[in-house]
Short mmCIF file of C-alpha atoms in Angstrom, two decimals:
data_model
loop_
_atom_site.label_atom_id
_atom_site.label_comp_id
_atom_site.label_asym_id
_atom_site.label_seq_id
_atom_site.Cartn_x
_atom_site.Cartn_y
_atom_site.Cartn_z
CA UNK I 1 13.26 41.44 -105.48
CA UNK I 2 12.37 38.67 -103.04
CA UNK I 3 9.10 36.84 -103.60
CA UNK I 4 7.95 36.51 -100.01
CA UNK I 5 4.79 34.69 -101.07
CA UNK I 6 6.63 31.89 -102.90
CA UNK I 7 7.54 28.72 -101.03
CA UNK I 8 5.48 29.79 -98.00
CA UNK I 9 5.00 26.13 -97.13
CA UNK I 10 8.73 25.73 -96.43
CA UNK I 11 9.11 25.88 -92.67
CA UNK I 12 11.67 23.18 -91.87
CA UNK I 13 15.33 22.76 -92.71
CA UNK I 14 14.54 19.49 -94.50
CA UNK I 15 12.07 21.25 -96.80
CA UNK I 16 14.59 24.03 -97.41
CA UNK I 17 17.36 21.59 -98.37
CA UNK I 18 14.98 19.75 -100.69
CA UNK I 19 14.11 23.07 -102.35
CA UNK I 20 17.79 23.86 -103.02
CA UNK I 21 18.27 20.46 -104.66
CA UNK I 22 15.15 20.98 -106.76
CA UNK I 23 16.34 24.41 -107.93
CA UNK I 24 19.73 23.01 -108.89
CA UNK I 25 18.14 20.18 -110.85
CA UNK I 26 15.43 22.21 -112.61
CA UNK I 27 16.48 25.89 -112.64
CA UNK I 28 19.31 26.44 -115.14
CA UNK I 29 19.91 30.03 -113.96
CA UNK I 30 20.26 28.97 -110.35
CA UNK I 31 22.60 26.13 -111.28
CA UNK I 32 24.77 28.38 -113.45
CA UNK I 33 24.83 31.08 -110.76
CA UNK I 34 26.03 28.67 -108.09
CA UNK I 35 28.66 27.11 -110.35
CA UNK I 36 29.97 30.56 -111.36
CA UNK I 37 30.07 31.62 -107.70
CA UNK I 38 32.17 28.57 -106.84
CA UNK I 39 34.47 29.21 -109.81
CA UNK I 40 35.10 32.75 -108.55
CA UNK I 41 35.89 31.86 -104.92
CA UNK I 42 38.94 33.74 -103.65
CA UNK I 43 41.62 32.60 -101.22
CA UNK I 44 40.94 33.59 -97.62
CA UNK I 45 43.44 36.01 -96.01
CA UNK I 46 46.30 34.21 -94.28
CA UNK I 47 45.42 35.73 -90.90
CA UNK I 48 41.88 34.28 -90.92
CA UNK I 49 41.03 32.60 -87.63
CA UNK I 50 40.53 28.82 -87.97
CA UNK I 51 37.15 29.18 -86.25
CA UNK I 52 35.71 31.18 -89.17
CA UNK I 53 37.45 29.49 -92.10
CA UNK I 54 35.46 27.70 -94.78
CA UNK I 55 37.03 27.00 -98.15
CA UNK I 56 34.34 27.08 -100.85
CA UNK I 57 36.71 26.18 -103.67
CA UNK I 58 35.45 23.22 -105.74
CA UNK I 59 32.41 22.74 -103.51
CA UNK I 60 29.24 21.12 -104.90
CA UNK I 61 25.54 21.76 -104.37
CA UNK I 62 25.59 18.85 -101.89
CA UNK I 63 28.27 20.74 -99.94
CA UNK I 64 26.08 23.86 -99.91
CA UNK I 65 23.16 21.81 -98.57
CA UNK I 66 25.36 20.26 -95.88
CA UNK I 67 26.62 23.72 -94.92
CA UNK I 68 23.11 25.12 -94.46
CA UNK I 69 22.09 22.07 -92.46
CA UNK I 70 25.11 22.43 -90.16
CA UNK I 71 24.41 26.16 -89.79
CA UNK I 72 20.82 25.46 -88.80
CA UNK I 73 21.65 22.92 -86.08
CA UNK I 74 24.57 25.03 -84.79
CA UNK I 75 23.81 27.25 -81.80
CA UNK I 76 25.65 30.60 -81.65
CA UNK I 77 27.29 31.53 -78.38
CA UNK I 78 28.18 35.07 -77.32
CA UNK I 79 31.77 34.73 -78.46
CA UNK I 80 30.95 32.73 -81.61
CA UNK I 81 27.81 34.50 -82.82
CA UNK I 82 29.34 35.65 -86.11
CA UNK I 83 31.16 32.43 -87.01
CA UNK I 84 28.78 30.94 -89.56
CA UNK I 85 28.04 34.34 -91.09
CA UNK I 86 31.76 34.69 -91.75
CA UNK I 87 32.10 31.13 -93.02
CA UNK I 88 29.30 31.74 -95.51
CA UNK I 89 30.79 35.11 -96.52
CA UNK I 90 33.86 33.43 -98.05
CA UNK I 91 31.55 32.26 -100.86
CA UNK I 92 31.25 35.87 -102.07
CA UNK I 93 34.39 37.45 -100.56
CA UNK I 94 35.82 39.71 -103.30
CA UNK I 95 33.85 37.51 -105.71
CA UNK I 96 31.48 39.40 -108.07
CA UNK I 97 29.75 36.22 -109.23
CA UNK I 98 29.37 35.09 -105.63
CA UNK I 99 27.76 38.41 -104.71
CA UNK I 100 25.47 38.15 -107.71
CA UNK I 101 24.42 34.65 -106.68
CA UNK I 102 23.35 35.55 -103.11
CA UNK I 103 21.81 38.95 -103.95
CA UNK I 104 19.71 38.27 -107.06
CA UNK I 105 17.10 35.89 -108.40
CA UNK I 106 16.66 32.45 -106.91
CA UNK I 107 19.91 32.74 -104.92
CA UNK I 108 18.41 35.72 -103.08
CA UNK I 109 15.21 33.71 -102.55
CA UNK I 110 17.38 30.93 -101.08
CA UNK I 111 18.90 33.26 -98.47
CA UNK I 112 15.46 34.64 -97.63
CA UNK I 113 14.09 31.15 -97.03
CA UNK I 114 17.03 30.16 -94.83
CA UNK I 115 16.56 33.30 -92.77
CA UNK I 116 12.86 32.47 -92.38
CA UNK I 117 13.51 28.85 -91.38
CA UNK I 118 16.20 29.91 -88.91
CA UNK I 119 13.86 32.56 -87.49
CA UNK I 120 11.31 29.84 -86.82
CA UNK I 121 13.87 28.00 -84.73
CA UNK I 122 14.93 31.12 -82.80
CA UNK I 123 11.29 32.04 -82.13
CA UNK I 124 10.42 28.59 -80.75
CA UNK I 125 10.88 26.77 -77.45
CA UNK I 126 13.61 24.70 -79.13
CA UNK I 127 15.90 27.70 -78.66
CA UNK I 128 15.36 28.05 -74.89
CA UNK I 129 18.52 26.10 -73.89
CA UNK I 130 20.53 28.64 -75.88
CA UNK I 131 19.11 31.42 -73.70
CA UNK I 132 20.77 29.98 -70.59
CA UNK I 133 24.07 29.64 -72.46
CA UNK I 134 24.01 33.35 -73.30
CA UNK I 135 22.82 34.39 -69.84
CA UNK I 136 25.69 32.47 -68.24
CA UNK I 137 28.20 33.96 -70.66
CA UNK I 138 26.97 37.53 -70.10
CA UNK I 139 27.03 37.03 -66.35
CA UNK I 140 24.75 38.05 -63.49
CA UNK I 141 25.91 41.67 -63.38
CA UNK I 142 24.94 42.27 -66.99
CA UNK I 143 21.70 40.26 -66.85
CA UNK I 144 20.58 42.19 -63.75
CA UNK I 145 20.10 45.18 -66.09
CA UNK I 146 17.33 43.40 -68.02
CA UNK I 147 13.71 42.43 -67.51
CA UNK I 148 13.38 38.65 -67.22
CA UNK I 149 9.74 37.51 -67.66
CA UNK I 150 8.09 35.40 -64.99
CA UNK I 151 8.96 31.83 -65.87
CA UNK I 152 11.87 32.95 -68.04
CA UNK I 153 12.22 33.77 -71.71
CA UNK I 154 10.11 31.62 -74.04
CA UNK I 155 12.54 31.77 -76.97
CA UNK I 156 16.00 32.99 -77.89
CA UNK I 157 14.57 35.93 -79.83
CA UNK I 158 12.58 37.07 -76.81
CA UNK I 159 15.86 37.04 -74.89
CA UNK I 160 17.80 38.73 -77.70
CA UNK I 161 15.37 41.67 -77.87
CA UNK I 162 15.20 41.91 -74.05
CA UNK I 163 14.16 45.15 -72.37
CA UNK I 164 16.09 47.14 -69.79
CA UNK I 165 14.79 47.38 -66.24
CA UNK I 166 15.92 50.99 -66.08
CA UNK I 167 16.16 52.97 -69.33
CA UNK I 168 19.54 54.38 -70.29
CA UNK I 169 19.90 58.01 -69.16
CA UNK I 170 19.41 60.44 -72.06
CA UNK I 171 21.94 63.26 -72.34
CA UNK I 172 20.54 66.80 -72.26
CA UNK I 173 16.91 65.80 -72.76
CA UNK I 174 15.75 69.43 -72.97
CA UNK I 175 18.48 70.55 -75.40
CA UNK I 176 17.29 69.68 -78.91
CA UNK I 177 20.70 70.43 -80.42
CA UNK I 178 22.20 67.40 -78.66
CA UNK I 179 22.01 64.16 -80.65
CA UNK I 180 22.19 60.91 -78.66
CA UNK I 181 23.20 57.42 -79.74
CA UNK I 182 20.26 55.44 -81.08
CA UNK I 183 21.55 52.15 -79.60
CA UNK I 184 24.32 50.45 -77.65
CA UNK I 185 26.63 50.77 -80.60
CA UNK I 186 30.04 51.34 -82.13
CA UNK I 187 29.71 54.77 -83.77
CA UNK I 188 31.52 55.94 -86.92
CA UNK I 189 31.16 59.07 -89.03
CA UNK I 190 30.44 57.87 -92.56
CA UNK I 191 30.23 60.96 -94.74
CA UNK I 192 29.64 64.71 -94.54
CA UNK I 193 28.64 65.26 -98.18
CA UNK I 194 25.90 62.81 -99.06
CA UNK I 195 24.69 62.29 -102.61
CA UNK I 196 21.13 61.41 -103.55
CA UNK I 197 21.41 59.50 -106.83
CA UNK I 198 25.06 59.78 -107.92
CA UNK I 199 26.61 56.40 -108.74
CA UNK I 200 28.66 55.19 -105.81
CA UNK I 201 32.44 54.94 -106.12
CA UNK I 202 33.31 51.83 -104.11
CA UNK I 203 36.46 53.56 -102.87
CA UNK I 204 34.44 56.27 -101.13
CA UNK I 205 31.84 56.17 -98.41
CA UNK I 206 29.15 58.09 -100.27
CA UNK I 207 25.64 56.78 -99.88
CA UNK I 208 22.75 56.76 -102.30
CA UNK I 209 20.21 58.28 -99.92
CA UNK I 210 17.32 57.82 -102.34
CA UNK I 211 17.77 54.03 -102.20
CA UNK I 212 18.31 53.99 -98.44
CA UNK I 213 14.98 55.78 -97.97
CA UNK I 214 13.12 53.68 -100.57
CA UNK I 215 12.61 56.63 -102.94
CA UNK I 216 11.00 58.83 -100.32
CA UNK I 217 10.08 62.32 -101.50
CA UNK I 218 12.04 63.63 -98.48
CA UNK I 219 15.33 62.04 -99.57
CA UNK I 220 16.32 65.22 -101.43
CA UNK I 221 16.44 67.04 -98.08
CA UNK I 222 19.63 65.14 -97.21
CA UNK I 223 21.58 66.22 -100.31
CA UNK I 224 25.01 67.35 -99.09
CA UNK I 225 24.21 66.22 -95.55
CA UNK I 226 26.03 63.87 -93.20
CA UNK I 227 25.67 60.26 -92.08
CA UNK I 228 26.67 58.30 -88.98
CA UNK I 229 26.70 54.53 -88.51
CA UNK I 230 25.80 52.83 -85.22
CA UNK I 231 26.79 49.13 -85.34
CA UNK I 232 25.40 46.74 -82.72
CA UNK I 233 27.43 43.70 -81.69
CA UNK I 234 25.60 40.45 -80.78
CA UNK I 235 26.02 40.69 -77.00
CA UNK I 236 24.46 44.15 -76.47
CA UNK I 237 21.00 45.62 -75.92
CA UNK I 238 19.17 45.34 -79.26
CA UNK I 239 16.46 47.96 -79.05
CA UNK I 240 16.86 51.25 -80.89
CA UNK I 241 15.72 54.70 -79.82
CA UNK I 242 15.23 58.12 -81.32
CA UNK I 243 18.42 60.20 -81.45
CA UNK I 244 16.45 63.47 -81.39
CA UNK I 245 13.12 64.94 -80.32
CA UNK I 246 10.52 65.92 -82.89
CA UNK I 247 7.73 64.43 -84.99
CA UNK I 248 7.94 61.29 -87.12
CA UNK I 249 6.62 62.48 -90.49
CA UNK I 250 7.32 59.31 -92.47
CA UNK I 251 8.29 55.72 -91.64
CA UNK I 252 8.43 52.24 -93.14
CA UNK I 253 9.50 49.22 -91.12
CA UNK I 254 9.66 46.86 -94.09
CA UNK I 255 11.91 47.91 -96.97
CA UNK I 256 12.71 44.62 -98.69
CA UNK I 257 16.33 43.96 -99.50
CA UNK I 258 19.22 41.53 -99.38
CA UNK I 259 20.08 39.29 -96.43
CA UNK I 260 23.70 38.45 -97.23
CA UNK I 261 26.29 39.99 -99.51
CA UNK I 262 28.87 42.02 -97.58
CA UNK I 263 31.72 41.39 -100.02
CA UNK I 264 34.44 41.82 -97.39
CA UNK I 265 32.96 40.91 -94.00
CA UNK I 266 36.41 40.80 -92.26
CA UNK I 267 36.99 44.41 -93.31
CA UNK I 268 33.69 45.46 -91.71
CA UNK I 269 34.69 43.77 -88.44
CA UNK I 270 38.16 45.31 -88.83
CA UNK I 271 39.92 43.64 -85.92
CA UNK I 272 37.43 45.02 -83.41
CA UNK I 273 37.38 48.58 -84.80
CA UNK I 274 34.04 47.74 -86.33
CA UNK I 275 32.93 49.70 -89.36
CA UNK I 276 35.82 52.17 -89.45
CA UNK I 277 36.71 53.11 -93.02
CA UNK I 278 34.16 50.70 -94.50
CA UNK I 279 32.24 51.33 -97.73
CA UNK I 280 28.67 51.65 -96.41
CA UNK I 281 27.07 51.82 -99.85
CA UNK I 282 26.34 48.08 -99.63
CA UNK I 283 23.74 48.73 -96.92
CA UNK I 284 21.46 50.62 -99.34
CA UNK I 285 20.28 47.22 -100.53
CA UNK I 286 19.88 45.33 -97.27
CA UNK I 287 16.65 44.55 -95.45
CA UNK I 288 15.85 47.73 -93.55
CA UNK I 289 13.31 50.21 -92.24
CA UNK I 290 13.42 53.96 -91.83
CA UNK I 291 11.90 56.75 -89.77
CA UNK I 292 12.20 60.42 -90.73
CA UNK I 293 11.92 62.85 -87.83
CA UNK I 294 11.17 66.54 -88.23
CA UNK I 295 12.89 68.66 -85.57
CA UNK I 296 11.87 72.15 -84.62
CA UNK I 297 15.11 73.95 -85.50
CA UNK I 298 17.45 71.44 -87.15
CA UNK I 299 15.54 70.12 -90.13
CA UNK I 300 14.97 66.43 -90.80
CA UNK I 301 16.83 63.53 -89.20
CA UNK I 302 16.48 60.02 -90.62
CA UNK I 303 17.16 56.80 -88.77
CA UNK I 304 17.58 53.63 -90.84
CA UNK I 305 17.71 50.34 -88.90
CA UNK I 306 19.40 47.73 -91.11
CA UNK I 307 18.95 44.01 -90.51
CA UNK I 308 21.97 41.96 -91.58
CA UNK I 309 22.43 38.22 -91.83
CA UNK I 310 20.77 35.23 -90.13
CA UNK I 311 17.33 36.68 -89.31
CA UNK I 312 17.52 40.29 -90.47
CA UNK I 313 14.47 41.44 -88.54
CA UNK I 314 13.60 45.12 -88.29
CA UNK I 315 10.58 45.62 -86.03
CA UNK I 316 9.04 49.03 -85.25
CA UNK I 317 6.73 49.66 -82.32
CA UNK I 318 3.08 50.24 -83.27
CA UNK I 319 2.99 54.07 -83.38
CA UNK I 320 5.92 54.23 -85.81
CA UNK I 321 5.37 51.29 -88.17
CA UNK I 322 4.03 52.84 -91.36
CA UNK I 323 3.55 56.61 -91.33
CA UNK I 324 2.74 58.27 -94.65
CA UNK I 325 3.51 61.90 -95.48
CA UNK I 326 -0.25 62.47 -95.67
CA UNK I 327 -0.76 61.12 -92.11
CA UNK I 328 -0.70 63.16 -88.93
CA UNK I 329 2.93 63.21 -87.68
CA UNK I 330 3.63 61.25 -84.48
CA UNK I 331 5.45 63.07 -81.69
CA UNK I 332 8.60 61.41 -80.36
CA UNK I 333 10.90 62.25 -77.45
CA UNK I 334 14.67 62.04 -77.57
CA UNK I 335 15.62 58.54 -76.40
CA UNK I 336 12.12 57.12 -76.93
CA UNK I 337 12.11 53.52 -78.13
CA UNK I 338 11.26 53.08 -81.81
CA UNK I 339 11.75 49.33 -82.22
CA UNK I 340 14.09 46.38 -81.94
CA UNK I 341 16.13 43.75 -83.79
CA UNK I 342 15.89 40.00 -83.36
CA UNK I 343 18.91 37.72 -83.69
CA UNK I 344 21.35 38.61 -86.46
CA UNK I 345 23.73 41.37 -87.42
CA UNK I 346 22.27 44.84 -87.10
CA UNK I 347 23.05 48.53 -87.38
CA UNK I 348 21.47 51.98 -87.53
CA UNK I 349 22.41 54.67 -90.03
CA UNK I 350 21.56 58.27 -89.07
CA UNK I 351 21.17 60.98 -91.74
CA UNK I 352 21.26 64.74 -91.18
CA UNK I 353 20.62 67.70 -93.46
CA UNK I 354 23.48 69.77 -94.90
CA UNK I 355 25.41 71.77 -92.31
CA UNK I 356 23.51 70.44 -89.31
CA UNK I 357 25.77 67.66 -88.01
CA UNK I 358 29.35 68.10 -89.28
CA UNK I 359 31.07 65.67 -86.91
CA UNK I 360 30.76 63.38 -83.89
CA UNK I 361 31.58 65.44 -80.80
CA UNK I 362 31.87 64.21 -77.21
CA UNK I 363 31.75 66.54 -74.16
CA UNK I 364 34.73 66.48 -71.81
CA UNK I 365 34.58 63.73 -69.23
CA UNK I 366 32.13 61.53 -71.14
CA UNK I 367 32.82 58.00 -72.39
CA UNK I 368 34.16 57.71 -75.95
CA UNK I 369 34.93 54.01 -75.77
CA UNK I 370 36.76 51.35 -73.82
CA UNK I 371 40.41 50.39 -74.19
CA UNK I 372 41.89 46.94 -74.64
CA UNK I 373 45.22 46.17 -72.94
CA UNK I 374 48.30 46.69 -75.09
CA UNK I 375 49.09 43.05 -74.42
CA UNK I 376 46.05 41.19 -75.84
CA UNK I 377 46.29 38.46 -73.19
CA UNK I 378 46.15 40.72 -70.12
CA UNK I 379 42.73 40.66 -68.49
CA UNK I 380 40.13 38.30 -67.06
CA UNK I 381 39.13 35.07 -68.81
CA UNK I 382 36.84 32.10 -68.20
CA UNK I 383 37.64 28.53 -69.24
CA UNK I 384 35.24 25.82 -70.40
CA UNK I 385 34.67 24.73 -66.79
CA UNK I 386 33.58 28.21 -65.78
CA UNK I 387 36.78 28.94 -63.82
CA UNK I 388 37.93 32.56 -63.85
CA UNK I 389 41.57 33.14 -64.83
CA UNK I 390 43.45 36.41 -64.42
CA UNK I 391 46.38 37.25 -66.67
CA UNK I 392 48.57 40.18 -65.60
CA UNK I 393 52.06 41.50 -66.15
CA UNK I 394 54.42 39.60 -63.85
CA UNK I 395 56.00 41.57 -61.01
CA UNK I 396 58.71 38.94 -60.50
CA UNK I 397 59.58 38.07 -64.11
CA UNK I 398 59.94 41.27 -66.17
CA UNK I 399 58.52 40.96 -69.66
CA UNK I 400 56.47 37.91 -68.71
CA UNK I 401 52.86 37.27 -67.72
CA UNK I 402 51.46 35.88 -64.47
CA UNK I 403 48.51 33.50 -64.85
CA UNK I 404 46.30 32.89 -61.77
CA UNK I 405 43.18 30.72 -61.50
CA UNK I 406 40.26 31.69 -59.30
CA UNK I 407 40.31 28.22 -57.73
CA UNK I 408 43.82 28.75 -56.35
CA UNK I 409 45.96 27.34 -59.17
CA UNK I 410 49.04 29.34 -60.07
CA UNK I 411 50.69 31.62 -60.50
CA UNK I 412 52.10 30.27 -63.75
CA UNK I 413 54.55 32.21 -65.87
CA UNK I 414 53.91 32.83 -69.54
CA UNK I 415 55.33 34.78 -72.45
CA UNK I 416 53.44 36.31 -75.36
CA UNK I 417 54.15 37.51 -78.87
CA UNK I 418 51.83 40.19 -80.24
CA UNK I 419 53.91 40.86 -83.36
CA UNK I 420 52.60 37.76 -85.12
CA UNK I 421 49.10 37.10 -86.49
CA UNK I 422 47.26 35.86 -84.57
CA UNK I 423 49.04 36.82 -81.32
CA UNK I 424 50.28 33.79 -79.33
CA UNK I 425 50.91 32.97 -75.68
CA UNK I 426 53.01 30.20 -74.13
CA UNK I 427 52.44 29.25 -70.48
CA UNK I 428 54.29 26.72 -68.32
CA UNK I 429 51.55 25.00 -66.29
CA UNK I 430 53.89 23.45 -63.73
CA UNK I 431 51.16 21.47 -61.93
CA UNK I 432 49.83 19.99 -65.16
CA UNK I 433 51.56 18.63 -68.24
CA UNK I 434 53.89 21.52 -68.84
CA UNK I 435 54.01 24.13 -71.56
CA UNK I 436 50.89 24.92 -73.57
CA UNK I 437 50.41 27.39 -76.41
CA UNK I 438 47.35 29.48 -77.16
CA UNK I 439 46.38 31.94 -79.89
CA UNK I 440 43.76 34.69 -79.94
CA UNK I 441 40.60 34.22 -81.98
CA UNK I 442 37.30 35.98 -82.60
CA UNK I 443 38.98 39.40 -82.62
CA UNK I 444 40.66 38.96 -79.26
CA UNK I 445 37.77 37.66 -77.17
CA UNK I 446 38.98 34.03 -77.15
CA UNK I 447 42.19 32.12 -76.57
CA UNK I 448 42.29 28.73 -78.27
CA UNK I 449 44.83 26.36 -76.67
CA UNK I 450 46.71 23.54 -78.37
CA UNK I 451 45.20 20.99 -75.96
CA UNK I 452 41.68 21.76 -77.26
CA UNK I 453 40.46 24.01 -74.45
CA UNK I 454 39.32 27.60 -74.81
CA UNK I 455 39.25 30.74 -72.68
CA UNK I 456 36.71 33.53 -73.24
CA UNK I 457 37.38 37.13 -72.27
CA UNK I 458 35.14 38.46 -69.50
#
């Protein structure tokens, strides 16, 4: 359990670093936990992108302090928002002692304090320059969807939790049998036979519903039911909405939990197929909230916003913050906003009673996702100077790629190899210094070139 009252005077990164050093010098359990975590560090997979590598083997407490300091001063961009989360995750990747260190005792307190200090930065005017970086990266077309306050956003978190000018249309608003997505999310079916208290086999996707719902008396209602995950990526709309119409009969926006500890973060990201086949039992212990909605004909539906990594905020709007079973239920419409996340990884888990929601079903003609080109380099990119580059299959050189710059450069001919990890491209820039090689990074949204430049997928 995190002691949120302890160390409340720590508000700066300097104070946080000093606290880590003090723990290591004076707290034998903390010192032993860190040393055991380092001793258990595993080798990173060979396909790991250089941008997210961090080898924790043989690192010292001074190295940990330097890492946190670098993380704090680093500013995440749209395409790099998960980098430091992944770099930190190698400390506990397939490492039981590493997981124990960051999820229990003083190690857990350490992660809580870093999240709080980082939140202070992201809630302050210091973070305003980062807002423009993200706005430019998202582009005018995307930003035109959102409300921009008069005078601009006052912090990065205000930008991150931005509101839509026009609400998303809600499918079949008068048909209570239709469940809608709670967020702009990647959706996966987790399980269709939930357990309440059964110990979790890490090779399954069963969830301990009682823990997810903080021992709610209503948890038993979901025995044998189904669960769906809705994972939000950093660049999307970060407010969450009710998937059904009904009455909120119980809610809690502040279920304390862990801030870091996904033992295999790369598997969760899964090459862009985020969350598919992942063991969701880990999320029972993360910082979260929940709202349980009573429907007229379909029993109870629970929505569990989970805050992951960096800031881990779960914020409910006033009517839904803390509803007890003894309170008067609060009516809610399908698609009505319940709350929002601030900066950090985030997801929603939806729970349904037994036999009510057996699978994810999409009506004919409706979007089920977006496709990436078979060749990972085909598409539109932007370089560090803001120039748009188009890569397409060449009509004059079969099997090759044609590279054209928006400023008139090109076409240049390139070849690619998608059979290797990471995929690579070689382009002959005939007006420059010849052949350059690039490789994909950040799950296909970047190309890193051997001359130090970078392209970002648009």
